[in-house]
């Protein structure tokens, strides 16, 4: 659905160019077509009519024709782009800034820090009390326990907690057998953030100069992903309303060089610890119910009436704030285009045949890494398939 919305938005942009007039769309979110769900799912629910002034553009389209419509931009999903694609984004960003110096262009590849670089900077700055290293880099000072994860993917931990070097070596070997490459794997020191056995993860968004608290995930596992299994609606609503860590969140985004994205973090003795910053955050559709139907709604995810009520209030508050910031950003963009006497047509950047060939090669290499089509992975694939078949058979067969 997000891809259909994206393609429709691209068609409207092209139609507007051919007409030679400014479109109502003045904010563009640029990301890969297959990851447009980040903002796309939110826009397809219309969110108070914001889809009229916010449009989605795919990197595939603009890199193919070299045309960037003039307006404010949310440059998203940097960790999903190749090195050459990031260079082209930088070139386009500079061209857009030259055509309209007052326009808002959120996120700059030059300032952005990828996952490992961000964690390194957070440790060196004293923000984090844990470290991460690439699996290919020896570290004699590593503090156990640790876990491994992919630098390129948002799949969470790829291992249980590992308490010594022998278990770490076995986990890395298992990852290699699954088709991962050492250069894509990070070894992260585990920091126990549990309070009375519950891990709490906070998530907040940056949209320009605005900080918007988003959600609180709680779990009795050492990993708290999504909403977790210990959801506390009252805590989440309080977090969204009060924005208690705003000053620290601003520092975290500044450290990561990010102006549009989501930060995930936890607290240790009241001190925030930075997990990651995602430049293509999943926002989701705005599906809050009206007040009259709240307590009559079917219970979702096992939540009771009160938890569902608090979740809806928190969601409604976040989306209201998010829409208002976009409205302000759209109005400022229109004013900037007029004040700068910006041209009506798109900005064009030149892309050489050599760069196009390099993009194609980099995309294929990235896809090969993500698909885990390594020589070792292909060699053991039949063994893994056989093991999965045996396990499925055991689950199906009745006990003797």
PDB file of C-alpha atoms in Angstrom, residues 55-228:
ATOM      1  CA  UNK A  55       4.595  13.919  -0.740  1.00  0.00           C
ATOM      2  CA  UNK A  56       6.737  10.794  -0.998  1.00  0.00           C
ATOM      3  CA  UNK A  57       9.597  10.528  -3.467  1.00  0.00           C
ATOM      4  CA  UNK A  58      11.644   7.422  -4.175  1.00  0.00           C
ATOM      5  CA  UNK A  59      15.402   7.480  -4.577  1.00  0.00           C
ATOM      6  CA  UNK A  60      14.941   5.177  -7.563  1.00  0.00           C
ATOM      7  CA  UNK A  61      12.933   7.804  -9.447  1.00  0.00           C
ATOM      8  CA  UNK A  62      14.978  10.893  -8.670  1.00  0.00           C
ATOM      9  CA  UNK A  63      18.284   9.130  -9.249  1.00  0.00           C
ATOM     10  CA  UNK A  64      16.962   7.890 -12.578  1.00  0.00           C
ATOM     11  CA  UNK A  65      15.978  11.312 -13.909  1.00  0.00           C
ATOM     12  CA  UNK A  66      18.085  13.597 -11.702  1.00  0.00           C
ATOM     13  CA  UNK A  67      15.073  15.830 -10.955  1.00  0.00           C
ATOM     14  CA  UNK A  68      14.218  17.042  -7.441  1.00  0.00           C
ATOM     15  CA  UNK A  69      11.056  19.163  -6.952  1.00  0.00           C
ATOM     16  CA  UNK A  70      11.745  22.303  -4.992  1.00  0.00           C
ATOM     17  CA  UNK A  71      10.401  22.344  -1.464  1.00  0.00           C
ATOM     18  CA  UNK A  72      11.225  21.335   2.079  1.00  0.00           C
ATOM     19  CA  UNK A  73      12.729  17.856   2.441  1.00  0.00           C
ATOM     20  CA  UNK A  74      12.842  15.007   4.924  1.00  0.00           C
ATOM     21  CA  UNK A  75      15.858  13.017   3.742  1.00  0.00           C
ATOM     22  CA  UNK A  76      15.175   9.580   5.223  1.00  0.00           C
ATOM     23  CA  UNK A  77      16.679   6.101   5.451  1.00  0.00           C
ATOM     24  CA  UNK A  78      20.368   6.972   5.130  1.00  0.00           C
ATOM     25  CA  UNK A  79      21.459   3.562   6.409  1.00  0.00           C
ATOM     26  CA  UNK A  80      19.513   1.943   3.552  1.00  0.00           C
ATOM     27  CA  UNK A  81      21.383   3.886   0.844  1.00  0.00           C
ATOM     28  CA  UNK A  82      24.689   3.019  -0.776  1.00  0.00           C
ATOM     29  CA  UNK A  83      27.784   5.212  -0.596  1.00  0.00           C
ATOM     30  CA  UNK A  84      27.202   6.673  -4.092  1.00  0.00           C
ATOM     31  CA  UNK A  85      23.520   7.280  -3.362  1.00  0.00           C
ATOM     32  CA  UNK A  86      24.481   9.233  -0.237  1.00  0.00           C
ATOM     33  CA  UNK A  87      26.870  11.310  -2.366  1.00  0.00           C
ATOM     34  CA  UNK A  88      24.007  12.094  -4.756  1.00  0.00           C
ATOM     35  CA  UNK A  89      21.724  13.070  -1.864  1.00  0.00           C
ATOM     36  CA  UNK A  90      24.415  15.482  -0.674  1.00  0.00           C
ATOM     37  CA  UNK A  91      24.712  16.947  -4.180  1.00  0.00           C
ATOM     38  CA  UNK A  92      20.941  17.326  -4.474  1.00  0.00           C
ATOM     39  CA  UNK A  93      20.697  18.871  -1.025  1.00  0.00           C
ATOM     40  CA  UNK A  94      23.295  21.491  -1.972  1.00  0.00           C
ATOM     41  CA  UNK A  95      21.469  22.264  -5.231  1.00  0.00           C
ATOM     42  CA  UNK A  96      18.143  22.663  -3.405  1.00  0.00           C
ATOM     43  CA  UNK A  97      19.749  24.968  -0.827  1.00  0.00           C
ATOM     44  CA  UNK A  98      21.228  27.085  -3.614  1.00  0.00           C
ATOM     45  CA  UNK A  99      17.841  27.402  -5.370  1.00  0.00           C
ATOM     46  CA  UNK A 100      16.040  28.328  -2.124  1.00  0.00           C
ATOM     47  CA  UNK A 101      18.413  29.227   0.742  1.00  0.00           C
ATOM     48  CA  UNK A 102      15.555  29.610   3.271  1.00  0.00           C
ATOM     49  CA  UNK A 103      13.944  26.208   2.699  1.00  0.00           C
ATOM     50  CA  UNK A 104      14.133  23.496   5.398  1.00  0.00           C
ATOM     51  CA  UNK A 105      16.248  20.493   4.371  1.00  0.00           C
ATOM     52  CA  UNK A 106      16.220  18.008   7.259  1.00  0.00           C
ATOM     53  CA  UNK A 107      19.109  15.521   7.549  1.00  0.00           C
ATOM     54  CA  UNK A 108      22.500  15.925   5.908  1.00  0.00           C
ATOM     55  CA  UNK A 109      24.571  12.857   4.902  1.00  0.00           C
ATOM     56  CA  UNK A 110      27.746  14.813   5.696  1.00  0.00           C
ATOM     57  CA  UNK A 111      26.746  15.269   9.354  1.00  0.00           C
ATOM     58  CA  UNK A 112      24.912  11.958   9.847  1.00  0.00           C
ATOM     59  CA  UNK A 113      26.580   9.246  11.963  1.00  0.00           C
ATOM     60  CA  UNK A 114      25.782   5.590  11.131  1.00  0.00           C
ATOM     61  CA  UNK A 115      25.017   3.135  13.925  1.00  0.00           C
ATOM     62  CA  UNK A 116      28.563   2.171  14.959  1.00  0.00           C
ATOM     63  CA  UNK A 117      29.944   5.696  14.575  1.00  0.00           C
ATOM     64  CA  UNK A 118      27.073   7.000  16.720  1.00  0.00           C
ATOM     65  CA  UNK A 119      27.684   4.481  19.499  1.00  0.00           C
ATOM     66  CA  UNK A 120      31.416   5.259  19.393  1.00  0.00           C
ATOM     67  CA  UNK A 121      30.700   8.975  19.702  1.00  0.00           C
ATOM     68  CA  UNK A 122      28.192   8.411  22.523  1.00  0.00           C
ATOM     69  CA  UNK A 123      30.755   6.381  24.502  1.00  0.00           C
ATOM     70  CA  UNK A 124      33.544   8.905  23.921  1.00  0.00           C
ATOM     71  CA  UNK A 125      31.249  11.773  24.939  1.00  0.00           C
ATOM     72  CA  UNK A 126      30.341  10.014  28.191  1.00  0.00           C
ATOM     73  CA  UNK A 127      26.699   9.632  27.176  1.00  0.00           C
ATOM     74  CA  UNK A 128      26.846   5.837  27.054  1.00  0.00           C
ATOM     75  CA  UNK A 129      28.570   3.562  29.535  1.00  0.00           C
ATOM     76  CA  UNK A 130      28.757   0.660  27.040  1.00  0.00           C
ATOM     77  CA  UNK A 131      30.669   0.174  23.798  1.00  0.00           C
ATOM     78  CA  UNK A 132      30.205  -1.471  20.420  1.00  0.00           C
ATOM     79  CA  UNK A 133      32.842  -2.753  18.012  1.00  0.00           C
ATOM     80  CA  UNK A 134      32.830  -4.302  14.580  1.00  0.00           C
ATOM     81  CA  UNK A 135      33.256  -8.074  14.596  1.00  0.00           C
ATOM     82  CA  UNK A 136      36.370  -7.726  12.438  1.00  0.00           C
ATOM     83  CA  UNK A 137      38.083  -5.475  15.014  1.00  0.00           C
ATOM     84  CA  UNK A 138      39.801  -7.232  17.944  1.00  0.00           C
ATOM     85  CA  UNK A 139      39.079  -5.697  21.338  1.00  0.00           C
ATOM     86  CA  UNK A 140      40.981  -6.965  24.354  1.00  0.00           C
ATOM     87  CA  UNK A 141      39.077  -4.662  26.699  1.00  0.00           C
ATOM     88  CA  UNK A 142      35.581  -5.864  25.880  1.00  0.00           C
ATOM     89  CA  UNK A 143      33.241  -6.168  28.837  1.00  0.00           C
ATOM     90  CA  UNK A 144      31.007  -9.247  28.938  1.00  0.00           C
ATOM     91  CA  UNK A 145      28.180 -10.077  28.512  1.00  0.00           C
ATOM     92  CA  UNK A 146      27.752  -8.973  24.907  1.00  0.00           C
ATOM     93  CA  UNK A 147      25.407  -9.683  21.989  1.00  0.00           C
ATOM     94  CA  UNK A 148      25.775  -9.446  18.224  1.00  0.00           C
ATOM     95  CA  UNK A 149      23.621  -7.562  15.754  1.00  0.00           C
ATOM     96  CA  UNK A 150      23.662  -6.440  12.134  1.00  0.00           C
ATOM     97  CA  UNK A 151      24.798  -2.893  11.412  1.00  0.00           C
ATOM     98  CA  UNK A 152      22.736  -2.658   8.211  1.00  0.00           C
ATOM     99  CA  UNK A 153      19.446  -4.121   9.447  1.00  0.00           C
ATOM    100  CA  UNK A 154      16.899  -3.237  12.143  1.00  0.00           C
ATOM    101  CA  UNK A 155      16.414  -6.831  13.256  1.00  0.00           C
ATOM    102  CA  UNK A 156      17.554  -6.464  16.853  1.00  0.00           C
ATOM    103  CA  UNK A 157      19.883  -8.947  18.529  1.00  0.00           C
ATOM    104  CA  UNK A 158      21.120 -11.931  16.500  1.00  0.00           C
ATOM    105  CA  UNK A 159      22.256 -13.832  19.571  1.00  0.00           C
ATOM    106  CA  UNK A 160      21.389 -14.424  23.211  1.00  0.00           C
ATOM    107  CA  UNK A 161      23.581 -12.754  25.793  1.00  0.00           C
ATOM    108  CA  UNK A 162      27.136 -14.093  25.501  1.00  0.00           C
ATOM    109  CA  UNK A 163      29.147 -14.288  28.709  1.00  0.00           C
ATOM    110  CA  UNK A 164      32.648 -15.210  27.510  1.00  0.00           C
ATOM    111  CA  UNK A 165      34.883 -15.239  24.426  1.00  0.00           C
ATOM    112  CA  UNK A 166      34.188 -18.879  23.654  1.00  0.00           C
ATOM    113  CA  UNK A 167      30.434 -18.290  23.433  1.00  0.00           C
ATOM    114  CA  UNK A 168      31.072 -15.156  21.371  1.00  0.00           C
ATOM    115  CA  UNK A 169      33.183 -17.108  18.862  1.00  0.00           C
ATOM    116  CA  UNK A 170      30.475 -19.780  18.594  1.00  0.00           C
ATOM    117  CA  UNK A 171      27.781 -17.132  18.029  1.00  0.00           C
ATOM    118  CA  UNK A 172      29.834 -15.427  15.326  1.00  0.00           C
ATOM    119  CA  UNK A 173      30.452 -18.770  13.636  1.00  0.00           C
ATOM    120  CA  UNK A 174      26.720 -19.521  13.732  1.00  0.00           C
ATOM    121  CA  UNK A 175      26.005 -16.093  12.172  1.00  0.00           C
ATOM    122  CA  UNK A 176      28.481 -16.864   9.398  1.00  0.00           C
ATOM    123  CA  UNK A 177      26.764 -20.185   8.773  1.00  0.00           C
ATOM    124  CA  UNK A 178      23.467 -18.290   8.472  1.00  0.00           C
ATOM    125  CA  UNK A 179      25.019 -16.177   5.710  1.00  0.00           C
ATOM    126  CA  UNK A 180      25.993 -13.019   7.622  1.00  0.00           C
ATOM    127  CA  UNK A 181      29.303 -11.293   6.899  1.00  0.00           C
ATOM    128  CA  UNK A 182      31.675 -10.296   9.675  1.00  0.00           C
ATOM    129  CA  UNK A 183      31.996  -6.766   8.299  1.00  0.00           C
ATOM    130  CA  UNK A 184      28.225  -6.279   8.833  1.00  0.00           C
ATOM    131  CA  UNK A 185      28.195  -7.598  12.418  1.00  0.00           C
ATOM    132  CA  UNK A 186      28.583  -5.510  15.558  1.00  0.00           C
ATOM    133  CA  UNK A 187      29.519  -6.782  19.004  1.00  0.00           C
ATOM    134  CA  UNK A 188      27.671  -4.706  21.598  1.00  0.00           C
ATOM    135  CA  UNK A 189      28.299  -4.713  25.331  1.00  0.00           C
ATOM    136  CA  UNK A 190      25.107  -5.464  27.226  1.00  0.00           C
ATOM    137  CA  UNK A 191      23.976  -2.879  29.741  1.00  0.00           C
ATOM    138  CA  UNK A 192      21.418  -4.068  32.275  1.00  0.00           C
ATOM    139  CA  UNK A 193      18.696  -1.412  32.386  1.00  0.00           C
ATOM    140  CA  UNK A 194      16.036  -3.541  34.064  1.00  0.00           C
ATOM    141  CA  UNK A 195      14.240  -2.174  37.113  1.00  0.00           C
ATOM    142  CA  UNK A 196      12.548  -4.868  39.198  1.00  0.00           C
ATOM    143  CA  UNK A 197      12.966  -7.229  36.248  1.00  0.00           C
ATOM    144  CA  UNK A 198      11.363  -4.940  33.637  1.00  0.00           C
ATOM    145  CA  UNK A 199      13.265  -3.276  30.777  1.00  0.00           C
ATOM    146  CA  UNK A 200      11.878   0.074  29.631  1.00  0.00           C
ATOM    147  CA  UNK A 201      12.731   1.630  26.255  1.00  0.00           C
ATOM    148  CA  UNK A 202      11.706   5.167  25.324  1.00  0.00           C
ATOM    149  CA  UNK A 203      11.299   6.408  21.747  1.00  0.00           C
ATOM    150  CA  UNK A 204      11.042  10.024  20.604  1.00  0.00           C
ATOM    151  CA  UNK A 205      11.058  11.747  17.236  1.00  0.00           C
ATOM    152  CA  UNK A 206      12.799  14.839  15.930  1.00  0.00           C
ATOM    153  CA  UNK A 207      11.075  16.904  13.251  1.00  0.00           C
ATOM    154  CA  UNK A 208      13.266  19.917  12.687  1.00  0.00           C
ATOM    155  CA  UNK A 209      13.562  21.803  15.971  1.00  0.00           C
ATOM    156  CA  UNK A 210      10.605  19.915  17.474  1.00  0.00           C
ATOM    157  CA  UNK A 211      10.961  16.912  19.807  1.00  0.00           C
ATOM    158  CA  UNK A 212       7.922  14.618  19.850  1.00  0.00           C
ATOM    159  CA  UNK A 213       7.867  11.773  22.408  1.00  0.00           C
ATOM    160  CA  UNK A 214       6.401   8.724  20.701  1.00  0.00           C
ATOM    161  CA  UNK A 215       6.128   5.578  22.825  1.00  0.00           C
ATOM    162  CA  UNK A 216       7.358   3.510  25.757  1.00  0.00           C
ATOM    163  CA  UNK A 217       8.088  -0.217  25.362  1.00  0.00           C
ATOM    164  CA  UNK A 218       8.389  -2.423  28.456  1.00  0.00           C
ATOM    165  CA  UNK A 219       9.357  -6.078  28.659  1.00  0.00           C
ATOM    166  CA  UNK A 220      10.465  -8.687  31.159  1.00  0.00           C
ATOM    167  CA  UNK A 221      12.964  -9.894  28.535  1.00  0.00           C
ATOM    168  CA  UNK A 222      16.377  -8.217  28.218  1.00  0.00           C
ATOM    169  CA  UNK A 223      15.276  -6.860  24.800  1.00  0.00           C
ATOM    170  CA  UNK A 224      12.305  -4.458  24.609  1.00  0.00           C
ATOM    171  CA  UNK A 225      11.201  -4.167  20.997  1.00  0.00           C
ATOM    172  CA  UNK A 226       7.989  -2.563  19.720  1.00  0.00           C
ATOM    173  CA  UNK A 227       5.501  -2.085  22.594  1.00  0.00           C
ATOM    174  CA  UNK A 228       6.761  -5.050  24.632  1.00  0.00           C
TER     175      UNK A 228
END
